[in-house]
Short mmCIF file of N, CA and C in Angstrom, two decimals:
data_model
loop_
_atom_site.label_atom_id
_atom_site.label_comp_id
_atom_site.label_asym_id
_atom_site.label_seq_id
_atom_site.Cartn_x
_atom_site.Cartn_y
_atom_site.Cartn_z
N MET U 1 0.86 -1.19 0.00
CA MET U 1 0.00 0.00 0.00
C MET U 1 0.90 1.25 0.00
N SER U 2 1.42 1.58 -1.13
CA SER U 2 2.22 2.79 -1.20
C SER U 2 1.32 4.00 -1.50
N ASP U 3 1.84 4.92 -2.26
CA ASP U 3 1.19 6.18 -2.68
C ASP U 3 -0.33 6.27 -2.72
N GLY U 4 -0.81 7.48 -2.46
CA GLY U 4 -2.20 7.86 -2.72
C GLY U 4 -3.26 7.04 -2.00
N PRO U 5 -4.47 7.57 -1.94
CA PRO U 5 -5.55 6.91 -1.22
C PRO U 5 -6.34 5.93 -2.07
N GLY U 6 -6.08 5.84 -3.37
CA GLY U 6 -6.89 4.97 -4.24
C GLY U 6 -6.54 3.51 -4.06
N LEU U 7 -7.05 2.70 -4.96
CA LEU U 7 -6.84 1.25 -4.86
C LEU U 7 -5.77 0.77 -5.85
N GLU U 8 -5.06 1.71 -6.51
CA GLU U 8 -4.04 1.36 -7.51
C GLU U 8 -3.09 0.28 -7.01
N SER U 9 -2.63 0.49 -5.77
CA SER U 9 -1.58 -0.38 -5.25
C SER U 9 -2.06 -1.81 -5.02
N LEU U 10 -3.41 -2.01 -5.10
CA LEU U 10 -3.94 -3.35 -4.81
C LEU U 10 -4.30 -4.13 -6.07
N VAL U 11 -4.15 -3.49 -7.24
CA VAL U 11 -4.52 -4.17 -8.48
C VAL U 11 -3.68 -5.42 -8.66
N ASP U 12 -4.34 -6.50 -9.08
CA ASP U 12 -3.73 -7.83 -9.29
C ASP U 12 -3.34 -8.52 -7.98
N GLN U 13 -3.77 -7.95 -6.87
CA GLN U 13 -3.52 -8.60 -5.58
C GLN U 13 -4.83 -9.21 -5.06
N THR U 14 -4.69 -10.15 -4.14
CA THR U 14 -5.89 -10.73 -3.53
C THR U 14 -6.40 -9.78 -2.46
N ILE U 15 -7.68 -9.46 -2.54
CA ILE U 15 -8.28 -8.55 -1.56
C ILE U 15 -9.50 -9.19 -0.91
N SER U 16 -9.83 -8.66 0.24
CA SER U 16 -11.00 -9.12 0.98
C SER U 16 -11.95 -7.93 1.11
N VAL U 17 -13.13 -8.07 0.55
CA VAL U 17 -14.08 -6.96 0.53
C VAL U 17 -15.20 -7.23 1.53
N ILE U 18 -15.52 -6.23 2.34
CA ILE U 18 -16.69 -6.33 3.21
C ILE U 18 -17.76 -5.43 2.63
N THR U 19 -18.93 -6.00 2.37
CA THR U 19 -19.99 -5.22 1.74
C THR U 19 -20.93 -4.65 2.80
N ASN U 20 -21.76 -3.71 2.37
CA ASN U 20 -22.67 -3.05 3.30
C ASN U 20 -23.70 -4.01 3.89
N ASP U 21 -23.97 -5.11 3.19
CA ASP U 21 -24.93 -6.07 3.75
C ASP U 21 -24.22 -7.14 4.59
N GLY U 22 -22.93 -6.93 4.86
CA GLY U 22 -22.21 -7.78 5.79
C GLY U 22 -21.54 -9.00 5.19
N ARG U 23 -21.51 -9.08 3.86
CA ARG U 23 -20.83 -10.22 3.24
C ARG U 23 -19.32 -9.98 3.16
N ASN U 24 -18.58 -11.07 3.04
CA ASN U 24 -17.13 -11.00 2.90
C ASN U 24 -16.76 -11.73 1.61
N ILE U 25 -16.26 -10.97 0.63
CA ILE U 25 -15.92 -11.56 -0.67
C ILE U 25 -14.42 -11.41 -0.91
N VAL U 26 -13.77 -12.52 -1.27
CA VAL U 26 -12.32 -12.53 -1.49
C VAL U 26 -12.05 -12.81 -2.96
N GLY U 27 -11.17 -12.03 -3.57
CA GLY U 27 -10.84 -12.25 -4.97
C GLY U 27 -9.67 -11.39 -5.39
N ILE U 28 -9.33 -11.48 -6.69
CA ILE U 28 -8.20 -10.70 -7.20
C ILE U 28 -8.74 -9.40 -7.81
N LEU U 29 -8.22 -8.27 -7.35
CA LEU U 29 -8.69 -6.97 -7.84
C LEU U 29 -8.20 -6.75 -9.27
N LYS U 30 -9.15 -6.60 -10.19
CA LYS U 30 -8.79 -6.39 -11.59
C LYS U 30 -9.01 -4.95 -12.02
N GLY U 31 -9.93 -4.26 -11.38
CA GLY U 31 -10.19 -2.88 -11.78
C GLY U 31 -11.07 -2.18 -10.78
N PHE U 32 -11.07 -0.85 -10.85
CA PHE U 32 -11.89 -0.05 -9.93
C PHE U 32 -12.08 1.32 -10.56
N ASP U 33 -12.98 2.11 -10.01
CA ASP U 33 -13.12 3.49 -10.51
C ASP U 33 -13.33 4.45 -9.35
N GLN U 34 -13.61 5.70 -9.69
CA GLN U 34 -13.80 6.79 -8.72
C GLN U 34 -14.82 6.46 -7.64
N ALA U 35 -15.89 5.73 -8.04
CA ALA U 35 -17.00 5.46 -7.13
C ALA U 35 -16.75 4.18 -6.31
N THR U 36 -15.51 3.66 -6.38
CA THR U 36 -15.13 2.40 -5.72
C THR U 36 -15.88 1.19 -6.26
N ASN U 37 -16.48 1.31 -7.48
CA ASN U 37 -16.96 0.09 -8.13
C ASN U 37 -15.73 -0.76 -8.36
N ILE U 38 -15.83 -2.09 -8.13
CA ILE U 38 -14.64 -2.90 -8.34
C ILE U 38 -14.94 -4.17 -9.13
N ILE U 39 -13.93 -4.63 -9.84
CA ILE U 39 -14.01 -5.88 -10.57
C ILE U 39 -13.10 -6.88 -9.86
N LEU U 40 -13.68 -8.04 -9.51
CA LEU U 40 -12.94 -9.08 -8.81
C LEU U 40 -12.91 -10.32 -9.68
N ASP U 41 -11.73 -10.91 -9.81
CA ASP U 41 -11.61 -12.16 -10.57
C ASP U 41 -11.39 -13.31 -9.59
N GLU U 42 -11.80 -14.49 -10.01
CA GLU U 42 -11.64 -15.72 -9.21
C GLU U 42 -12.12 -15.51 -7.77
N SER U 43 -13.28 -14.90 -7.64
CA SER U 43 -13.74 -14.54 -6.30
C SER U 43 -14.54 -15.66 -5.64
N HIS U 44 -14.55 -15.60 -4.31
CA HIS U 44 -15.43 -16.47 -3.54
C HIS U 44 -15.92 -15.73 -2.32
N GLU U 45 -17.09 -16.16 -1.84
CA GLU U 45 -17.63 -15.55 -0.63
C GLU U 45 -17.28 -16.43 0.56
N ARG U 46 -16.94 -15.80 1.68
CA ARG U 46 -16.72 -16.53 2.92
C ARG U 46 -17.92 -16.29 3.83
N VAL U 47 -18.62 -17.37 4.10
CA VAL U 47 -19.85 -17.24 4.88
C VAL U 47 -19.57 -17.65 6.32
N TYR U 48 -19.72 -16.70 7.24
CA TYR U 48 -19.46 -16.96 8.66
C TYR U 48 -20.75 -17.40 9.35
N SER U 49 -20.62 -18.37 10.26
CA SER U 49 -21.78 -18.75 11.08
C SER U 49 -21.28 -19.26 12.41
N THR U 50 -22.17 -19.32 13.37
CA THR U 50 -21.79 -19.78 14.71
C THR U 50 -21.95 -21.29 14.83
N LYS U 51 -22.63 -21.90 13.86
CA LYS U 51 -22.94 -23.33 13.93
C LYS U 51 -21.84 -24.20 13.32
N GLU U 52 -21.18 -23.67 12.29
CA GLU U 52 -20.14 -24.44 11.62
C GLU U 52 -19.02 -23.49 11.19
N GLY U 53 -17.93 -24.08 10.68
CA GLY U 53 -16.80 -23.25 10.23
C GLY U 53 -17.19 -22.39 9.04
N VAL U 54 -16.23 -21.61 8.54
CA VAL U 54 -16.50 -20.71 7.42
C VAL U 54 -16.70 -21.51 6.14
N GLN U 55 -17.82 -21.25 5.46
CA GLN U 55 -18.10 -21.90 4.18
C GLN U 55 -17.61 -20.99 3.06
N GLN U 56 -17.03 -21.59 2.01
CA GLN U 56 -16.58 -20.78 0.87
C GLN U 56 -17.43 -21.09 -0.35
N LEU U 57 -18.04 -20.05 -0.89
CA LEU U 57 -18.89 -20.20 -2.07
C LEU U 57 -18.18 -19.59 -3.28
N VAL U 58 -18.02 -20.37 -4.32
CA VAL U 58 -17.34 -19.85 -5.50
C VAL U 58 -18.25 -18.90 -6.27
N LEU U 59 -17.73 -17.72 -6.61
CA LEU U 59 -18.52 -16.71 -7.33
C LEU U 59 -17.96 -16.44 -8.73
N GLY U 60 -16.65 -16.58 -8.90
CA GLY U 60 -16.03 -16.32 -10.21
C GLY U 60 -15.76 -14.84 -10.43
N LEU U 61 -16.02 -14.37 -11.66
CA LEU U 61 -15.79 -12.96 -11.99
C LEU U 61 -16.96 -12.13 -11.48
N TYR U 62 -16.66 -11.08 -10.73
CA TYR U 62 -17.71 -10.34 -10.04
C TYR U 62 -17.46 -8.84 -10.15
N ILE U 63 -18.55 -8.10 -10.30
CA ILE U 63 -18.45 -6.64 -10.17
C ILE U 63 -19.25 -6.24 -8.94
N ILE U 64 -18.64 -5.46 -8.06
CA ILE U 64 -19.37 -4.98 -6.89
C ILE U 64 -19.53 -3.47 -7.01
N ARG U 65 -20.76 -3.01 -6.87
CA ARG U 65 -21.02 -1.58 -6.97
C ARG U 65 -20.47 -0.85 -5.74
N GLY U 66 -19.84 0.27 -5.98
CA GLY U 66 -19.17 1.01 -4.91
C GLY U 66 -20.06 1.36 -3.74
N ASP U 67 -21.31 1.71 -4.05
CA ASP U 67 -22.30 2.04 -3.00
C ASP U 67 -22.38 0.98 -1.93
N ASN U 68 -22.13 -0.26 -2.35
CA ASN U 68 -22.36 -1.42 -1.49
C ASN U 68 -21.07 -1.90 -0.81
N ILE U 69 -19.99 -1.10 -0.91
CA ILE U 69 -18.70 -1.53 -0.35
C ILE U 69 -18.38 -0.79 0.95
N SER U 70 -17.98 -1.52 1.98
CA SER U 70 -17.55 -0.89 3.24
C SER U 70 -16.03 -0.84 3.32
N VAL U 71 -15.39 -2.01 3.22
CA VAL U 71 -13.95 -2.08 3.41
C VAL U 71 -13.32 -2.94 2.32
N VAL U 72 -12.17 -2.48 1.82
CA VAL U 72 -11.36 -3.29 0.92
C VAL U 72 -10.03 -3.54 1.63
N GLY U 73 -9.76 -4.79 1.97
CA GLY U 73 -8.54 -5.11 2.70
C GLY U 73 -7.56 -5.87 1.83
N GLU U 74 -6.27 -5.57 2.00
CA GLU U 74 -5.24 -6.34 1.29
C GLU U 74 -5.06 -7.65 2.05
N LEU U 75 -5.29 -8.77 1.38
CA LEU U 75 -5.21 -10.06 2.05
C LEU U 75 -3.75 -10.51 2.14
N ASP U 76 -3.24 -10.66 3.33
CA ASP U 76 -1.87 -11.14 3.52
C ASP U 76 -1.88 -12.65 3.34
N GLU U 77 -1.28 -13.12 2.23
CA GLU U 77 -1.38 -14.54 1.84
C GLU U 77 -0.84 -15.46 2.94
N GLU U 78 0.23 -15.00 3.60
CA GLU U 78 0.84 -15.85 4.62
C GLU U 78 -0.07 -15.98 5.83
N LEU U 79 -0.60 -14.83 6.29
CA LEU U 79 -1.53 -14.88 7.42
C LEU U 79 -2.76 -15.72 7.07
N ASP U 80 -3.23 -15.56 5.83
CA ASP U 80 -4.43 -16.27 5.41
C ASP U 80 -4.20 -17.77 5.34
N ALA U 81 -3.00 -18.16 4.90
CA ALA U 81 -2.69 -19.59 4.80
C ALA U 81 -2.65 -20.23 6.18
N ASN U 82 -2.29 -19.43 7.19
CA ASN U 82 -2.21 -19.97 8.55
C ASN U 82 -3.55 -19.99 9.29
N LEU U 83 -4.57 -19.41 8.66
CA LEU U 83 -5.90 -19.41 9.27
C LEU U 83 -6.59 -20.74 9.01
N ASP U 84 -7.17 -21.32 10.06
CA ASP U 84 -7.96 -22.52 9.83
C ASP U 84 -9.44 -22.13 9.79
N LEU U 85 -9.90 -21.86 8.56
CA LEU U 85 -11.26 -21.35 8.38
C LEU U 85 -12.32 -22.33 8.89
N SER U 86 -11.98 -23.63 8.83
CA SER U 86 -12.98 -24.62 9.25
C SER U 86 -13.24 -24.56 10.75
N LYS U 87 -12.32 -23.91 11.49
CA LYS U 87 -12.50 -23.83 12.94
C LYS U 87 -13.02 -22.45 13.38
N LEU U 88 -13.06 -21.50 12.45
CA LEU U 88 -13.50 -20.13 12.78
C LEU U 88 -15.02 -20.07 12.87
N ARG U 89 -15.49 -19.61 14.00
CA ARG U 89 -16.94 -19.42 14.14
C ARG U 89 -17.23 -18.00 14.60
N ALA U 90 -18.17 -17.37 13.92
CA ALA U 90 -18.54 -16.00 14.30
C ALA U 90 -19.89 -15.67 13.69
N HIS U 91 -20.55 -14.71 14.32
CA HIS U 91 -21.78 -14.21 13.72
C HIS U 91 -21.41 -13.51 12.42
N PRO U 92 -22.29 -13.55 11.43
CA PRO U 92 -22.03 -12.75 10.23
C PRO U 92 -21.99 -11.27 10.65
N LEU U 93 -21.25 -10.45 9.89
CA LEU U 93 -21.19 -9.02 10.20
C LEU U 93 -22.57 -8.39 10.03
N LYS U 94 -22.82 -7.38 10.85
CA LYS U 94 -24.10 -6.67 10.73
C LYS U 94 -24.10 -5.82 9.47
N PRO U 95 -25.27 -5.59 8.90
CA PRO U 95 -25.30 -4.68 7.75
C PRO U 95 -25.02 -3.25 8.20
N VAL U 96 -24.56 -2.43 7.26
CA VAL U 96 -24.32 -1.01 7.55
C VAL U 96 -25.67 -0.31 7.64
N ILE U 97 -25.83 0.50 8.70
CA ILE U 97 -27.05 1.32 8.79
C ILE U 97 -26.65 2.78 8.71
N HIS U 98 -27.05 3.42 7.62
CA HIS U 98 -26.65 4.82 7.39
C HIS U 98 -27.46 5.80 8.23
N MET M 1 -13.94 21.06 2.38
CA MET M 1 -12.52 20.77 2.21
C MET M 1 -11.75 20.84 3.52
N LEU M 2 -12.36 21.48 4.53
CA LEU M 2 -11.64 21.69 5.79
C LEU M 2 -11.24 20.37 6.44
N PHE M 3 -12.19 19.43 6.49
CA PHE M 3 -11.88 18.19 7.18
C PHE M 3 -10.94 17.30 6.38
N PHE M 4 -10.99 17.47 5.05
CA PHE M 4 -10.02 16.78 4.20
C PHE M 4 -8.61 17.25 4.58
N SER M 5 -8.43 18.57 4.65
CA SER M 5 -7.12 19.12 5.03
C SER M 5 -6.74 18.66 6.43
N TYR M 6 -7.74 18.67 7.31
CA TYR M 6 -7.48 18.29 8.69
C TYR M 6 -6.98 16.85 8.79
N PHE M 7 -7.67 15.93 8.06
CA PHE M 7 -7.25 14.52 8.11
C PHE M 7 -5.87 14.32 7.50
N LYS M 8 -5.54 15.14 6.50
CA LYS M 8 -4.21 15.01 5.90
C LYS M 8 -3.11 15.29 6.93
N GLU M 9 -3.42 16.19 7.87
CA GLU M 9 -2.46 16.50 8.94
C GLU M 9 -2.23 15.30 9.87
N LEU M 10 -3.23 14.41 9.91
CA LEU M 10 -3.16 13.29 10.84
C LEU M 10 -2.44 12.07 10.27
N VAL M 11 -2.02 12.15 9.00
CA VAL M 11 -1.36 11.01 8.37
C VAL M 11 -0.14 10.60 9.20
N GLY M 12 -0.01 9.29 9.43
CA GLY M 12 1.11 8.77 10.22
C GLY M 12 0.75 8.54 11.66
N LYS M 13 -0.40 9.07 12.10
CA LYS M 13 -0.82 8.86 13.49
C LYS M 13 -1.71 7.63 13.58
N GLU M 14 -1.81 7.09 14.79
CA GLU M 14 -2.68 5.92 14.97
C GLU M 14 -4.10 6.38 15.31
N VAL M 15 -5.06 5.86 14.57
CA VAL M 15 -6.47 6.23 14.79
C VAL M 15 -7.32 4.95 14.86
N THR M 16 -8.50 5.10 15.43
CA THR M 16 -9.47 4.00 15.40
C THR M 16 -10.68 4.47 14.61
N VAL M 17 -11.03 3.70 13.58
CA VAL M 17 -12.16 4.07 12.74
C VAL M 17 -13.32 3.13 13.08
N GLU M 18 -14.43 3.72 13.54
CA GLU M 18 -15.60 2.90 13.82
C GLU M 18 -16.55 3.02 12.65
N LEU M 19 -16.98 1.85 12.14
CA LEU M 19 -17.84 1.83 10.96
C LEU M 19 -19.31 1.75 11.35
N LYS M 20 -20.16 1.98 10.36
CA LYS M 20 -21.60 1.96 10.60
C LYS M 20 -22.16 0.55 10.74
N ASN M 21 -21.27 -0.47 10.68
CA ASN M 21 -21.73 -1.82 10.99
C ASN M 21 -21.15 -2.26 12.35
N ASP M 22 -20.70 -1.29 13.15
CA ASP M 22 -20.17 -1.47 14.50
C ASP M 22 -18.74 -2.02 14.56
N LEU M 23 -18.17 -2.37 13.40
CA LEU M 23 -16.80 -2.84 13.36
C LEU M 23 -15.87 -1.66 13.65
N ALA M 24 -14.88 -1.85 14.53
CA ALA M 24 -13.91 -0.79 14.80
C ALA M 24 -12.53 -1.28 14.41
N ILE M 25 -11.84 -0.50 13.59
CA ILE M 25 -10.53 -0.90 13.07
C ILE M 25 -9.49 0.13 13.50
N ARG M 26 -8.40 -0.36 14.12
CA ARG M 26 -7.33 0.52 14.57
C ARG M 26 -6.13 0.37 13.65
N GLY M 27 -5.48 1.46 13.32
CA GLY M 27 -4.31 1.37 12.45
C GLY M 27 -3.67 2.73 12.25
N ILE M 28 -2.55 2.73 11.53
CA ILE M 28 -1.85 3.98 11.23
C ILE M 28 -2.50 4.60 10.00
N LEU M 29 -2.89 5.87 10.12
CA LEU M 29 -3.51 6.56 8.98
C LEU M 29 -2.50 6.72 7.86
N HIS M 30 -2.78 6.11 6.72
CA HIS M 30 -1.85 6.16 5.59
C HIS M 30 -2.22 7.27 4.62
N SER M 31 -3.50 7.40 4.31
CA SER M 31 -3.93 8.49 3.42
C SER M 31 -5.43 8.70 3.49
N VAL M 32 -5.84 9.85 2.98
CA VAL M 32 -7.25 10.24 2.93
C VAL M 32 -7.48 10.88 1.57
N ASP M 33 -8.69 10.78 1.03
CA ASP M 33 -8.98 11.51 -0.20
C ASP M 33 -10.18 12.43 -0.02
N GLN M 34 -10.61 13.04 -1.12
CA GLN M 34 -11.67 14.05 -1.04
C GLN M 34 -13.00 13.50 -0.52
N TYR M 35 -13.23 12.19 -0.67
CA TYR M 35 -14.48 11.60 -0.16
C TYR M 35 -14.35 11.20 1.31
N LEU M 36 -13.18 11.48 1.88
CA LEU M 36 -12.82 11.02 3.22
C LEU M 36 -12.76 9.49 3.29
N ASN M 37 -12.49 8.86 2.14
CA ASN M 37 -12.08 7.46 2.16
C ASN M 37 -10.77 7.42 2.93
N ILE M 38 -10.55 6.36 3.69
CA ILE M 38 -9.39 6.29 4.56
C ILE M 38 -8.60 5.02 4.27
N LYS M 39 -7.29 5.15 4.22
CA LYS M 39 -6.45 3.96 4.12
C LYS M 39 -5.69 3.81 5.43
N LEU M 40 -5.74 2.62 6.01
CA LEU M 40 -5.01 2.35 7.25
C LEU M 40 -3.97 1.27 7.01
N GLU M 41 -2.83 1.40 7.72
CA GLU M 41 -1.80 0.37 7.67
C GLU M 41 -1.64 -0.26 9.04
N ASN M 42 -1.14 -1.49 9.04
CA ASN M 42 -0.89 -2.21 10.29
C ASN M 42 -2.18 -2.30 11.12
N THR M 43 -3.24 -2.71 10.47
CA THR M 43 -4.56 -2.67 11.11
C THR M 43 -4.83 -3.89 11.98
N ARG M 44 -5.65 -3.65 13.00
CA ARG M 44 -6.24 -4.77 13.72
C ARG M 44 -7.64 -4.35 14.15
N VAL M 45 -8.53 -5.34 14.14
CA VAL M 45 -9.91 -5.08 14.53
C VAL M 45 -9.94 -5.02 16.06
N VAL M 46 -10.69 -4.07 16.62
CA VAL M 46 -10.65 -3.85 18.06
C VAL M 46 -11.16 -5.07 18.84
N ASP M 47 -12.26 -5.67 18.43
CA ASP M 47 -12.74 -6.87 19.11
C ASP M 47 -12.60 -8.08 18.18
N GLN M 48 -11.35 -8.65 18.16
CA GLN M 48 -11.06 -9.71 17.19
C GLN M 48 -11.80 -11.01 17.45
N ASP M 49 -12.16 -11.26 18.72
CA ASP M 49 -12.88 -12.50 19.02
C ASP M 49 -14.29 -12.46 18.44
N LYS M 50 -14.88 -11.28 18.54
CA LYS M 50 -16.25 -11.12 18.02
C LYS M 50 -16.23 -10.96 16.50
N TYR M 51 -15.18 -10.31 15.99
CA TYR M 51 -15.11 -10.04 14.54
C TYR M 51 -13.82 -10.60 13.95
N PRO M 52 -13.77 -11.91 13.68
CA PRO M 52 -12.54 -12.50 13.11
C PRO M 52 -12.49 -12.37 11.58
N HIS M 53 -13.36 -11.54 11.03
CA HIS M 53 -13.53 -11.47 9.57
C HIS M 53 -12.35 -10.84 8.85
N MET M 54 -11.48 -10.14 9.58
CA MET M 54 -10.36 -9.46 8.92
C MET M 54 -9.03 -9.89 9.51
N LEU M 55 -8.96 -11.13 9.98
CA LEU M 55 -7.74 -11.61 10.65
C LEU M 55 -6.53 -11.62 9.72
N SER M 56 -6.75 -11.82 8.42
CA SER M 56 -5.58 -11.86 7.52
C SER M 56 -5.41 -10.56 6.74
N VAL M 57 -5.97 -9.48 7.26
CA VAL M 57 -5.82 -8.17 6.61
C VAL M 57 -4.95 -7.26 7.49
N ARG M 58 -3.88 -6.68 6.90
CA ARG M 58 -3.02 -5.77 7.65
C ARG M 58 -3.07 -4.34 7.11
N ASN M 59 -3.54 -4.20 5.86
CA ASN M 59 -3.70 -2.87 5.26
C ASN M 59 -5.08 -2.79 4.67
N CYS M 60 -5.79 -1.70 4.89
CA CYS M 60 -7.11 -1.66 4.29
C CYS M 60 -7.55 -0.26 3.88
N PHE M 61 -8.52 -0.28 2.99
CA PHE M 61 -9.16 0.92 2.45
C PHE M 61 -10.58 0.93 3.00
N ILE M 62 -10.96 2.04 3.64
CA ILE M 62 -12.30 2.14 4.21
C ILE M 62 -13.08 3.20 3.44
N ARG M 63 -14.23 2.85 2.93
CA ARG M 63 -15.02 3.82 2.16
C ARG M 63 -15.57 4.89 3.11
N GLY M 64 -15.38 6.14 2.74
CA GLY M 64 -15.79 7.25 3.60
C GLY M 64 -17.24 7.19 4.01
N SER M 65 -18.09 6.66 3.13
CA SER M 65 -19.54 6.65 3.38
C SER M 65 -19.95 5.74 4.52
N VAL M 66 -19.06 4.83 4.96
CA VAL M 66 -19.46 3.90 6.03
C VAL M 66 -18.79 4.22 7.37
N VAL M 67 -18.08 5.37 7.41
CA VAL M 67 -17.40 5.73 8.66
C VAL M 67 -18.39 6.41 9.61
N ARG M 68 -18.46 5.91 10.84
CA ARG M 68 -19.31 6.56 11.85
C ARG M 68 -18.47 7.53 12.68
N TYR M 69 -17.36 7.05 13.24
CA TYR M 69 -16.47 7.91 14.02
C TYR M 69 -15.02 7.64 13.64
N VAL M 70 -14.17 8.66 13.82
CA VAL M 70 -12.73 8.44 13.81
C VAL M 70 -12.22 8.88 15.17
N GLN M 71 -11.67 7.94 15.93
CA GLN M 71 -11.11 8.28 17.24
C GLN M 71 -9.66 8.70 17.06
N LEU M 72 -9.33 9.89 17.58
CA LEU M 72 -8.03 10.50 17.31
C LEU M 72 -7.11 10.37 18.50
N PRO M 73 -5.80 10.50 18.28
CA PRO M 73 -4.88 10.56 19.41
C PRO M 73 -5.14 11.86 20.17
N PRO M 74 -4.86 11.88 21.48
CA PRO M 74 -5.16 13.06 22.30
C PRO M 74 -4.52 14.34 21.77
N ASP M 75 -3.33 14.20 21.18
CA ASP M 75 -2.66 15.41 20.67
C ASP M 75 -2.95 15.62 19.19
N GLY M 76 -4.01 14.96 18.71
CA GLY M 76 -4.30 14.98 17.27
C GLY M 76 -5.00 16.24 16.80
N VAL M 77 -5.42 17.08 17.73
CA VAL M 77 -6.15 18.25 17.29
C VAL M 77 -5.63 19.50 18.02
N ASP M 78 -5.33 20.54 17.21
CA ASP M 78 -4.99 21.83 17.78
C ASP M 78 -6.26 22.68 17.73
N ILE M 79 -6.93 22.79 18.88
CA ILE M 79 -8.25 23.42 18.95
C ILE M 79 -8.23 24.84 18.36
N ASP M 80 -7.19 25.62 18.71
CA ASP M 80 -7.16 27.01 18.26
C ASP M 80 -7.11 27.12 16.75
N ILE M 81 -6.24 26.30 16.14
CA ILE M 81 -6.13 26.34 14.67
C ILE M 81 -7.45 25.89 14.03
N LEU M 82 -8.06 24.82 14.59
CA LEU M 82 -9.30 24.32 14.03
C LEU M 82 -10.43 25.35 14.18
N HIS M 83 -10.47 26.04 15.33
CA HIS M 83 -11.46 27.11 15.54
C HIS M 83 -11.34 28.16 14.45
N ASP M 84 -10.11 28.66 14.25
CA ASP M 84 -9.88 29.69 13.24
C ASP M 84 -10.30 29.20 11.86
N ALA M 85 -9.93 27.96 11.54
CA ALA M 85 -10.22 27.43 10.21
C ALA M 85 -11.72 27.27 9.98
N THR M 86 -12.45 26.81 11.01
CA THR M 86 -13.90 26.65 10.84
C THR M 86 -14.56 28.02 10.69
N ARG M 87 -14.10 29.01 11.44
CA ARG M 87 -14.67 30.36 11.31
C ARG M 87 -14.43 30.91 9.91
N ARG M 88 -13.20 30.71 9.43
CA ARG M 88 -12.87 31.21 8.09
C ARG M 88 -13.76 30.54 7.05
N GLU M 89 -13.95 29.21 7.21
CA GLU M 89 -14.77 28.45 6.25
C GLU M 89 -16.22 28.94 6.32
N ALA M 90 -16.72 29.22 7.55
CA ALA M 90 -18.11 29.67 7.72
C ALA M 90 -18.32 31.02 7.05
N ARG M 91 -17.27 31.85 7.05
CA ARG M 91 -17.37 33.16 6.40
C ARG M 91 -17.27 33.04 4.89
N GLY M 92 -16.94 31.86 4.42
CA GLY M 92 -16.88 31.64 2.98
C GLY M 92 -15.49 31.84 2.40
N GLY M 93 -14.48 31.35 3.11
CA GLY M 93 -13.14 31.39 2.56
C GLY M 93 -12.31 32.37 3.32
#
């Protein structure tokens, strides 16, 4: 994450997006614009629940409208590889209330 | 534009950003833009047990539209300068 506040530095990297409705989508950032609309390649959703570990749903190529985006995080591959998603239990994130 | 300029002064300081979904993220302020989108480095979620959703994220971009509060360091604001600047802005430049 060098220069400027935009998402330039994250292009072609794996990112983790949190949407306003509380979903977590992980994929490779292919493009973005002024309104934070983003294009994600090879994406999947990580579904959190308290009953079982994190489920991963394959989504493929995805466009997310900027209005619906809360956070774009740079996924640290090493940290992520050390996470045991099957053992992680948590409530899904709450939706954003404006 | 006043708060944009103000946040630019805070770059490099540690802040906690609370989002409108109750998630609170602490990190070093890396940059801000005109929409008050915020980039944080070396981030950690304040209540990681409750919110393990960002455990493998160390740098993030937060959309300005979902920010509820930004908690600042105690020395993060010079009240006198901010007073003057807000008065000037209220007078229209």
